[in-house]
CSV table of N, CA and C and ligand atoms in Angstrom, one decimal:
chain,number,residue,atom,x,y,z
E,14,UNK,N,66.5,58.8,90.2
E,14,UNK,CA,66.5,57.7,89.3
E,14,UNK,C,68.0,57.3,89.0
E,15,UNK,N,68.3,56.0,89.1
E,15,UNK,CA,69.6,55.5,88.9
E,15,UNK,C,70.2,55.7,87.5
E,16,UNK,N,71.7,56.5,87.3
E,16,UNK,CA,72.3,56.8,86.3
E,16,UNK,C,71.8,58.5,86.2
E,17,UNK,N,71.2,59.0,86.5
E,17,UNK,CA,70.3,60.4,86.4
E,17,UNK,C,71.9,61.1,86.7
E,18,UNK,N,71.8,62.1,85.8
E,18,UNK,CA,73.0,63.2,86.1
E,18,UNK,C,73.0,64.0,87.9
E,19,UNK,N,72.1,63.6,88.6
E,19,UNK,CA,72.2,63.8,89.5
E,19,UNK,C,73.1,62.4,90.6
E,20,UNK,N,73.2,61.6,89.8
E,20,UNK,CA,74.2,60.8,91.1
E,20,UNK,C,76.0,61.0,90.4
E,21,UNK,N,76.4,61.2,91.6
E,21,UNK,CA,78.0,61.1,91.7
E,21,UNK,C,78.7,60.0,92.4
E,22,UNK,N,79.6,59.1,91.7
E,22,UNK,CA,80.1,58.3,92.7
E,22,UNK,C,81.4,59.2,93.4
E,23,UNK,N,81.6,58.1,94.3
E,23,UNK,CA,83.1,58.9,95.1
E,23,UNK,C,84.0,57.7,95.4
E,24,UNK,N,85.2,57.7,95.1
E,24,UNK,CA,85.4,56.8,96.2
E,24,UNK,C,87.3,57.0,95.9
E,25,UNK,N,87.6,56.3,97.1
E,25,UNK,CA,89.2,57.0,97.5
E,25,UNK,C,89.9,55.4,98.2
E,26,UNK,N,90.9,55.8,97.9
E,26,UNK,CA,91.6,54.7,99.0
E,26,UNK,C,92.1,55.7,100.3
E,27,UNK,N,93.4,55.2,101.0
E,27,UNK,CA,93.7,55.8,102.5
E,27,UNK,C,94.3,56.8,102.1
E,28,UNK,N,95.3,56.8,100.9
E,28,UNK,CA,95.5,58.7,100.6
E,28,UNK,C,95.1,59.5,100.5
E,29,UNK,N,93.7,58.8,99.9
E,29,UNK,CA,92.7,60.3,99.2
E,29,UNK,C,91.6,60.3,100.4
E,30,UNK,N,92.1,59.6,101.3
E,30,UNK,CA,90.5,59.7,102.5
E,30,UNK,C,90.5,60.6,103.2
E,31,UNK,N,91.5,61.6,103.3
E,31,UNK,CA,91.8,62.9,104.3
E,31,UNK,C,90.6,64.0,103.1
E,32,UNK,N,90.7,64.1,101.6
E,32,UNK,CA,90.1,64.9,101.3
E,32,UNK,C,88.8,64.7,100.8
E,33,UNK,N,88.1,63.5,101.1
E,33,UNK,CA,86.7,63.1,100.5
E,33,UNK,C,85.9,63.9,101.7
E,34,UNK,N,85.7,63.9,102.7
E,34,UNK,CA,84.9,65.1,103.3
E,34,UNK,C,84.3,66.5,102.6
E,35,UNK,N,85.7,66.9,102.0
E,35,UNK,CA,86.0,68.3,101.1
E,35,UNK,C,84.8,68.1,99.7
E,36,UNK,N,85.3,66.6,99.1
E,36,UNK,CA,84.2,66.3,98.2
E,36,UNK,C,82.9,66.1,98.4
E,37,UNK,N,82.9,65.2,99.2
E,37,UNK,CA,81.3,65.0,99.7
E,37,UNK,C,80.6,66.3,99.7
E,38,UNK,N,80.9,67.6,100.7
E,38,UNK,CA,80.6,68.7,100.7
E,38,UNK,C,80.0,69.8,99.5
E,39,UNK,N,81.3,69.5,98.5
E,39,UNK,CA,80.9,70.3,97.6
E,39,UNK,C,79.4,69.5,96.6
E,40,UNK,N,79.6,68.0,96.8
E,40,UNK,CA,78.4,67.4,95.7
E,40,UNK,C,77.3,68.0,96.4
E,41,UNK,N,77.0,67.9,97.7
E,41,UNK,CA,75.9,68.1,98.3
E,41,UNK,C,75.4,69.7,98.4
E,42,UNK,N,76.3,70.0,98.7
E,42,UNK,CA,76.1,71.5,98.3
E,42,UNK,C,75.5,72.3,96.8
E,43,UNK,N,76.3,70.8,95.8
E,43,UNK,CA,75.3,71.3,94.6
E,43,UNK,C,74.1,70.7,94.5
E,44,UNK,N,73.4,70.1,95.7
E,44,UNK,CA,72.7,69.8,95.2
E,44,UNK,C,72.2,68.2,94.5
E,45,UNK,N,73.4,67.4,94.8
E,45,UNK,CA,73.7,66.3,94.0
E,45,UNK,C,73.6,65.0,95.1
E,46,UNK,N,73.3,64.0,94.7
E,46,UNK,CA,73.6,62.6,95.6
E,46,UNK,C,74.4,62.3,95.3
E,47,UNK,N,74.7,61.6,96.4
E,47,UNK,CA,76.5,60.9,96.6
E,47,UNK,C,76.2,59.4,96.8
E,48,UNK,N,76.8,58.7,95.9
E,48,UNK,CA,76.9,57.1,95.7
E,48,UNK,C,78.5,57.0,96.2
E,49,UNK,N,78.6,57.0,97.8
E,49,UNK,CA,79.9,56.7,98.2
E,49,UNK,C,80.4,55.0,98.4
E,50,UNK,N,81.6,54.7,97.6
E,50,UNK,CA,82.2,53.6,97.4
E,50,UNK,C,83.3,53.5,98.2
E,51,UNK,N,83.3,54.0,99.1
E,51,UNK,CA,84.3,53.7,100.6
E,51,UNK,C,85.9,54.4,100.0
E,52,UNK,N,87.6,54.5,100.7
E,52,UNK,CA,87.5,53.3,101.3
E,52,UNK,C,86.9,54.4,102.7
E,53,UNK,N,87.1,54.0,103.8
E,53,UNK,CA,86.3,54.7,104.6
E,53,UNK,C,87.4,55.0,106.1
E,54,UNK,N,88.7,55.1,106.1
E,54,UNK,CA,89.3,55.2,106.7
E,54,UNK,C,90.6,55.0,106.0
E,55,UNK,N,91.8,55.4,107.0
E,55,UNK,CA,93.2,55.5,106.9
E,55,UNK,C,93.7,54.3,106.6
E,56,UNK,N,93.4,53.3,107.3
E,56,UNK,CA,93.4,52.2,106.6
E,56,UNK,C,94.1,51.6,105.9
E,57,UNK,N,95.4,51.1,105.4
E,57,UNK,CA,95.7,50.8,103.9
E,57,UNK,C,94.8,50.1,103.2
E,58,UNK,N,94.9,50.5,101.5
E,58,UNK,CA,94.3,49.6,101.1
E,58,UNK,C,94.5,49.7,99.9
E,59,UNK,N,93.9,49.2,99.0
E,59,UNK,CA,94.7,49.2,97.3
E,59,UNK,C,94.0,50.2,96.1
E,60,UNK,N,94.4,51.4,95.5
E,60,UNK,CA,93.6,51.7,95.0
E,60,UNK,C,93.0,51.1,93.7
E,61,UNK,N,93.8,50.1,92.8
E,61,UNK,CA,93.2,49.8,91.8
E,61,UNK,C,91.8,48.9,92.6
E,62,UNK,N,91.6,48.8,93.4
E,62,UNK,CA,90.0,48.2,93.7
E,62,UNK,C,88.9,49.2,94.0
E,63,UNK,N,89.5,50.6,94.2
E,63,UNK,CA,88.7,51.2,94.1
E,63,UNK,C,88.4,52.2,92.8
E,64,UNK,N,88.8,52.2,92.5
E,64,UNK,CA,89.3,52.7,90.9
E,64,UNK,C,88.5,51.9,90.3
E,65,UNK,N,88.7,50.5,90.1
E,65,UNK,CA,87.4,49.5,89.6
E,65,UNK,C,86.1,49.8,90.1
E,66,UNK,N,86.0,49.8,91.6
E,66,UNK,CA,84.6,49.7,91.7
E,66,UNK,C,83.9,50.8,91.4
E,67,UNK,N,84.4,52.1,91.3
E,67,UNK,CA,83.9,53.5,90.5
E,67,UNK,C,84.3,53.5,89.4
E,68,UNK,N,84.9,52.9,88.6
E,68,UNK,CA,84.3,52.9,87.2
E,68,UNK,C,83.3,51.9,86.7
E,69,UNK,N,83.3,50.8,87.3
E,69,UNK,CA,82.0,49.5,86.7
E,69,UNK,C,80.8,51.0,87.7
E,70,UNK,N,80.3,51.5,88.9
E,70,UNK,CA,79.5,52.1,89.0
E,70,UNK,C,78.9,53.2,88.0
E,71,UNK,N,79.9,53.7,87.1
E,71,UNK,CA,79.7,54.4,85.9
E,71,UNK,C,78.5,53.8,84.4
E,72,UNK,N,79.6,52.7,85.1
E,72,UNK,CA,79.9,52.0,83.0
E,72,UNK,C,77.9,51.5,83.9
E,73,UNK,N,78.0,51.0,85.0
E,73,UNK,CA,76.4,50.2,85.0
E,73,UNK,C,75.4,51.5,85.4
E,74,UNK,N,75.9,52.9,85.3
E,74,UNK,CA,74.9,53.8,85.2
E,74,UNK,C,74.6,53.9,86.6
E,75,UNK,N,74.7,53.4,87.5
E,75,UNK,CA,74.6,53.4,89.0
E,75,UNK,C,74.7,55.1,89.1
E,76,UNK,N,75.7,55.6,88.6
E,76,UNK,CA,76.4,57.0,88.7
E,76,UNK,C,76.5,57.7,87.5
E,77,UNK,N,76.3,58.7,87.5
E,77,UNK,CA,76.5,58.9,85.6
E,77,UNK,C,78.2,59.8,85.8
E,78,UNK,N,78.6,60.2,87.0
E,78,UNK,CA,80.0,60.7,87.0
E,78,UNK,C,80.3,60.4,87.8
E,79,UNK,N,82.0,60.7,88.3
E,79,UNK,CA,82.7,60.0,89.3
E,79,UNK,C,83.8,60.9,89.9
E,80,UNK,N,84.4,60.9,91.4
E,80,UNK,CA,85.4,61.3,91.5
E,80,UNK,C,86.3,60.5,92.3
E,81,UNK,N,87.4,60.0,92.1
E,81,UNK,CA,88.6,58.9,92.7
E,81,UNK,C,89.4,59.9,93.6
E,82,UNK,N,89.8,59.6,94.6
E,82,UNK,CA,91.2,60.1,94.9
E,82,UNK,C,91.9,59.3,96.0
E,83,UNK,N,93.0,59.8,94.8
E,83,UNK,CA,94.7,59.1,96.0
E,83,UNK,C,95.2,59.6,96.3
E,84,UNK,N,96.8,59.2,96.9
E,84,UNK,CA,97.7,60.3,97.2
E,84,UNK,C,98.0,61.5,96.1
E,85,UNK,N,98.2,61.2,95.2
E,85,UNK,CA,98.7,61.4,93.9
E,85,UNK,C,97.6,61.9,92.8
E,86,UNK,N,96.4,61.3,93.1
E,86,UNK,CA,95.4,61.0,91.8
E,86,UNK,C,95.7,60.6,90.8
E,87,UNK,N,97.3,60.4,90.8
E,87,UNK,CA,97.5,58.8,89.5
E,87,UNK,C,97.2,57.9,89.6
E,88,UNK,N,97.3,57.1,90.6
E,88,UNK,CA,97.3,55.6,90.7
E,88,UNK,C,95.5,55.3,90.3
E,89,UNK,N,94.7,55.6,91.0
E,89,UNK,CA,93.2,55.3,90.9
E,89,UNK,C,92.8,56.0,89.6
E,90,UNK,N,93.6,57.2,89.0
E,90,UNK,CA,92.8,57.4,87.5
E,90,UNK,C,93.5,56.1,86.8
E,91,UNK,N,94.8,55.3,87.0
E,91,UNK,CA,95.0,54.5,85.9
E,91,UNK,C,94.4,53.5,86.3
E,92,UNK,N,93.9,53.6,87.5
E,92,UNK,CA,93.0,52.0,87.2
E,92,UNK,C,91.5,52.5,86.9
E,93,UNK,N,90.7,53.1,87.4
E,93,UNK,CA,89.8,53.5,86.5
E,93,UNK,C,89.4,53.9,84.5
E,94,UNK,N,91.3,54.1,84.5
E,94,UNK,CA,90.7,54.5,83.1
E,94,UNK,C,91.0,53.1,82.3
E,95,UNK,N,91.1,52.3,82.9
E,95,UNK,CA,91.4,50.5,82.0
E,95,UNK,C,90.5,50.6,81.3
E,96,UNK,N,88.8,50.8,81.7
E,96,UNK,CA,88.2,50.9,81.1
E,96,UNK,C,87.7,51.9,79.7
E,97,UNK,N,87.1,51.6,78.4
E,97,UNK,CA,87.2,52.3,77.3
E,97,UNK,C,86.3,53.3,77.5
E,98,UNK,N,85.0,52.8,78.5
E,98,UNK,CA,84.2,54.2,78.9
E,98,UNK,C,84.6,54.8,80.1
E,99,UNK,N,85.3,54.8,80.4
E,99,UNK,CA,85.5,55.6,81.5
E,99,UNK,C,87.0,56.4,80.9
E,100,UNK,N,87.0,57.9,81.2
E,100,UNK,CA,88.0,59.3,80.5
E,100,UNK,C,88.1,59.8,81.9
E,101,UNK,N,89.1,59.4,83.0
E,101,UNK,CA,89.7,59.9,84.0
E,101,UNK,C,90.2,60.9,84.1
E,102,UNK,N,90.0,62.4,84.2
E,102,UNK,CA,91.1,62.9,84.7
E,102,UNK,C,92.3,63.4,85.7
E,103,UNK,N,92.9,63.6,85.7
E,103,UNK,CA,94.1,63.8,87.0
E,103,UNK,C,94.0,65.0,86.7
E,104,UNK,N,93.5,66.2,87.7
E,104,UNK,CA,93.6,67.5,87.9
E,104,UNK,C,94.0,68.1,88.9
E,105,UNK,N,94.9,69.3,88.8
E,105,UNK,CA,95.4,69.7,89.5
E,105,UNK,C,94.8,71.4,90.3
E,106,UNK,N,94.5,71.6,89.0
E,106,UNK,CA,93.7,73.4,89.6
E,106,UNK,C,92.3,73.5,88.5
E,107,UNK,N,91.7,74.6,88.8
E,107,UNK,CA,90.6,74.8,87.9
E,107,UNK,C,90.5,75.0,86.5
E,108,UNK,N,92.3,75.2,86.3
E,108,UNK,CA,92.0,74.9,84.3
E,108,UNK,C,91.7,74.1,84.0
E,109,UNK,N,92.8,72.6,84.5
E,109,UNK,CA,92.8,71.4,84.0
E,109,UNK,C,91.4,70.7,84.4
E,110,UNK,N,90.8,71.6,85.4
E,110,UNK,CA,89.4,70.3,85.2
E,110,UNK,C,88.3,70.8,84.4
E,111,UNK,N,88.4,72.2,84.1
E,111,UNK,CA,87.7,72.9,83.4
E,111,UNK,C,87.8,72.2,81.5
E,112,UNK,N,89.2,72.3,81.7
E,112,UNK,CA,89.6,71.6,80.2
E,112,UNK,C,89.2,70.7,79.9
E,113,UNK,N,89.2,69.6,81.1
E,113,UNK,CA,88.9,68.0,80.8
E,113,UNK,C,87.8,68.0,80.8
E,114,UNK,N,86.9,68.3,81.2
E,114,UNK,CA,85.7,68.7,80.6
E,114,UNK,C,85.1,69.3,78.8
E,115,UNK,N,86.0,70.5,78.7
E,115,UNK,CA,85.6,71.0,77.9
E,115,UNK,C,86.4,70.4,76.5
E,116,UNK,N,87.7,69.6,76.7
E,116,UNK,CA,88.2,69.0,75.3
E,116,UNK,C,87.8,67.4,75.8
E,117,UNK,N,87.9,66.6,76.5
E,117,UNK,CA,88.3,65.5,77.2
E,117,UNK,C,86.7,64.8,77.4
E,118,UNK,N,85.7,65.9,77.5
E,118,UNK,CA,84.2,65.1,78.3
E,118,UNK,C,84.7,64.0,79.3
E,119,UNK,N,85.6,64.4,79.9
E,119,UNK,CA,85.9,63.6,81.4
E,119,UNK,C,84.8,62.8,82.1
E,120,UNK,N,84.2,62.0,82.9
E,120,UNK,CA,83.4,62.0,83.2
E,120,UNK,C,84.0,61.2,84.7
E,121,UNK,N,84.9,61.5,84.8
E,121,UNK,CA,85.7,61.4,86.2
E,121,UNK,C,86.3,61.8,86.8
E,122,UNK,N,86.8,62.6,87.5
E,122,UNK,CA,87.7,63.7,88.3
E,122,UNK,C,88.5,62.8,89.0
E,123,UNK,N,89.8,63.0,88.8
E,123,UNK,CA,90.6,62.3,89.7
E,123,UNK,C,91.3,63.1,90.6
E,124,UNK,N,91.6,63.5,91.8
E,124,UNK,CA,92.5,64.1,92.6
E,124,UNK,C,93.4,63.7,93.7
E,125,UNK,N,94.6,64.3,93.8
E,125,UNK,CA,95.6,63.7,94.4
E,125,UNK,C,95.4,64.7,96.2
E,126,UNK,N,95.2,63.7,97.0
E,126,UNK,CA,95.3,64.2,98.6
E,126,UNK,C,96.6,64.7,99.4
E,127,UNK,N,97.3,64.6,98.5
E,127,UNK,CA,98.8,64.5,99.4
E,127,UNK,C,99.3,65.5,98.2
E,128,UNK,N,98.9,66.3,97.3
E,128,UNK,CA,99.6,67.1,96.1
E,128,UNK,C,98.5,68.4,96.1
E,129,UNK,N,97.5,68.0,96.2
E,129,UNK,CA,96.3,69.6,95.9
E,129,UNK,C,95.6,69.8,97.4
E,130,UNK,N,95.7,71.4,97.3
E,130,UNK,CA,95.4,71.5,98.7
E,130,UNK,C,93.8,71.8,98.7
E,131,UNK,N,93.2,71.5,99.9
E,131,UNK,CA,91.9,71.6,99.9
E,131,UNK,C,90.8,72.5,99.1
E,132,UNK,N,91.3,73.8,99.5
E,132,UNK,CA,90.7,75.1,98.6
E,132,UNK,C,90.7,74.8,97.3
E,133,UNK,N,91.5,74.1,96.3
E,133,UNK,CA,92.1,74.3,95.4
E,133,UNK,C,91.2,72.8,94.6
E,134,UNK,N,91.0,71.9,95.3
E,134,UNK,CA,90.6,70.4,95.0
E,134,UNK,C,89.3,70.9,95.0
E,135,UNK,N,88.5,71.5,95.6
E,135,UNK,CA,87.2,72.2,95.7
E,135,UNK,C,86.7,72.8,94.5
E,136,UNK,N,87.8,74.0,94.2
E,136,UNK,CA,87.6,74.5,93.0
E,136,UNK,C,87.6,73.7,91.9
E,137,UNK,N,88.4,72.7,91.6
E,137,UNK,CA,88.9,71.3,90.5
E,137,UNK,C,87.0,71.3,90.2
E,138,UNK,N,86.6,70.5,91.7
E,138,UNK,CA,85.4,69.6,91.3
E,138,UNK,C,84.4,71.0,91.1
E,139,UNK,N,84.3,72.0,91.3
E,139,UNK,CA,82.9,72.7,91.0
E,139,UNK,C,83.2,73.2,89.7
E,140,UNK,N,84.7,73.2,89.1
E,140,UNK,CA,84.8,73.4,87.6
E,140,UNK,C,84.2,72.1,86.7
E,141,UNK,N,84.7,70.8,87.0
E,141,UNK,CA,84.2,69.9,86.6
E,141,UNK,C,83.2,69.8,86.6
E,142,UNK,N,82.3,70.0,87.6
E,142,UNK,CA,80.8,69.9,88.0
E,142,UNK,C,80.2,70.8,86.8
E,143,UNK,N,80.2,72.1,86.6
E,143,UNK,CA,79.6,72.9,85.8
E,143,UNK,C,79.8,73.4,84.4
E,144,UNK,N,81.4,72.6,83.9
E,144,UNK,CA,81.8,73.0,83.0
E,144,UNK,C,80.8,71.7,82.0
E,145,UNK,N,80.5,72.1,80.5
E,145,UNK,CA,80.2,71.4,79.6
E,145,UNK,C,81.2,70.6,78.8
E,146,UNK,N,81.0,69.4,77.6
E,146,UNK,CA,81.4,69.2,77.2
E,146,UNK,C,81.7,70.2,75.6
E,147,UNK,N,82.8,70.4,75.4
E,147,UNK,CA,83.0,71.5,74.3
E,147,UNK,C,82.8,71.4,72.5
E,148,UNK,N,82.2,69.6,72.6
E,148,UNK,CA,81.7,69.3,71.2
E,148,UNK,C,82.6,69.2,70.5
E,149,UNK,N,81.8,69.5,69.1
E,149,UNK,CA,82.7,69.8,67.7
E,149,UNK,C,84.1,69.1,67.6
E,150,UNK,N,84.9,69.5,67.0
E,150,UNK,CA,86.0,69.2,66.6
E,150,UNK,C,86.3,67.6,67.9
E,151,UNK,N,86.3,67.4,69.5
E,151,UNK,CA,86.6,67.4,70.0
E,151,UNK,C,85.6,66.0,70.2
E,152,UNK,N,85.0,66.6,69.8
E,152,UNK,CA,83.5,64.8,69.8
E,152,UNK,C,84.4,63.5,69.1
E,153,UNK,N,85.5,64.1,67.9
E,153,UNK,CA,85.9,62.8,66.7
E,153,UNK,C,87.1,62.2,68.1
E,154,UNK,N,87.8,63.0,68.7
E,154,UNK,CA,88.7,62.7,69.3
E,154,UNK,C,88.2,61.7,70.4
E,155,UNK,N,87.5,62.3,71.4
E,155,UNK,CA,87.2,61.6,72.4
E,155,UNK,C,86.7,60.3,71.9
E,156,UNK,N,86.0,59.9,70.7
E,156,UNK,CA,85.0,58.8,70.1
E,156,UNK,C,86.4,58.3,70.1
E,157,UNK,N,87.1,58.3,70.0
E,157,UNK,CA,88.7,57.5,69.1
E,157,UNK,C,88.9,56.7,71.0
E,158,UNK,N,88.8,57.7,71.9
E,158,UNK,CA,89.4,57.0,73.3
E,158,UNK,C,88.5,56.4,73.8
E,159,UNK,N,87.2,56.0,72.9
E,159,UNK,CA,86.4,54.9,73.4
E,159,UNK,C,86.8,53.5,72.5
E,160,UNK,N,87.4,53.5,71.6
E,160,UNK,CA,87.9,52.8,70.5
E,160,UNK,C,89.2,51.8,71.2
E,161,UNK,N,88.9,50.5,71.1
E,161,UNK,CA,90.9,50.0,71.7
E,161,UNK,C,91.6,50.1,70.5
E,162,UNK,N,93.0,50.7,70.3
E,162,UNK,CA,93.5,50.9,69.4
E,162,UNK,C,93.8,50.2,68.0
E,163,UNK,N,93.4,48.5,68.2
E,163,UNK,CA,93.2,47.6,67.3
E,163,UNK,C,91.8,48.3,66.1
E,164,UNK,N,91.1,48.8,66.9
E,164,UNK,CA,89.6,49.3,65.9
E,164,UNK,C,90.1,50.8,65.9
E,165,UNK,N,90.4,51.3,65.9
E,165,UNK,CA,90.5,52.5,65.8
E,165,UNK,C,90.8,53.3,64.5
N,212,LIG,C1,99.2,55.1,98.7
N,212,LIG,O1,100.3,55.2,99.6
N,212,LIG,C2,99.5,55.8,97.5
N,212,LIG,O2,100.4,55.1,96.7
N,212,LIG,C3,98.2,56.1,96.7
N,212,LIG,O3,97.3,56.8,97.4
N,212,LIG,C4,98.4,56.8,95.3
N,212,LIG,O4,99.1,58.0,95.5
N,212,LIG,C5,98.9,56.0,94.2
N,212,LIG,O5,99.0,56.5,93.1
């Protein structure tokens, strides 16, 4: 069913296209559908358009999480995170996705193709995948990064 914790979007520009294989893999392996948003080759191409089109697949529920990747996994988490519901993160090993989960309620994994090596981007997403959100204290905060700082 559309939005169901079982769909994941993906989607990458030509930096991050060497390691979406590695992702696809691990979703499926958990068990998960994959709502892939291209880009689909080496290709150049721009990531803030893919960064948009996986975050509006969020925000319309199409997907209820997401994972971007660029060279870097900067550029596509800052265009993904324009949006107020969408909490991108840029991770690098299994604390920081573990974290962003557990202080952050991330609901987007961002990874860089050209900076984290395969093994290691693997681990990111099965921490993200299984880690919870950690509540409490941590609920007032995140509610604040749904907030534009005018209402806040
Ligand atoms: C593309 O060359 C590269 O700039 C992009 O993948 C990303 O790293 C941007 O942040």
């Amino acid at each position: 069913m559309p939005g169901s914790d079982d769909i994941v979007a993906v989607a990458c520009d030509h930096g991050g296209f060497a390691l979406k294989p590695a992702v696809l893999e691990v979703l499926r392996e958990a068990g998960l559908e994959v709502l892939d948003l291209g880009t689909d080759s080496e290709d150049s191409v721009d990531y803030p358009d893919f960064g948009q089109a996986l975050a509006e697949a969020v925000i319309s529920g199409r997907a209820a999480r997401g994972v971007v990747i660029c060279g870097t996994g900067i550029g596509i988490s800052i265009a993904a995170n324009r949006y107020p519901e969408i909490r991108a993160a840029a991770c690098h090993d299994e604390t920081t996705a573990r974290l962003a989960r557990e202080h952050n309620n991330a609901n987007v994994l961002a990874l860089g193709a050209r900076i984290t090596g395969t093994e290691v981007a693997k681990d990111c997403l099965r921490a993200f995948l299984k880690t919870p959100f950690g509540g409490e204290r941590h609920e007032r905060r995140v509610d604040k990064l749904g907030r534009l700082p005018s209402s806040a």
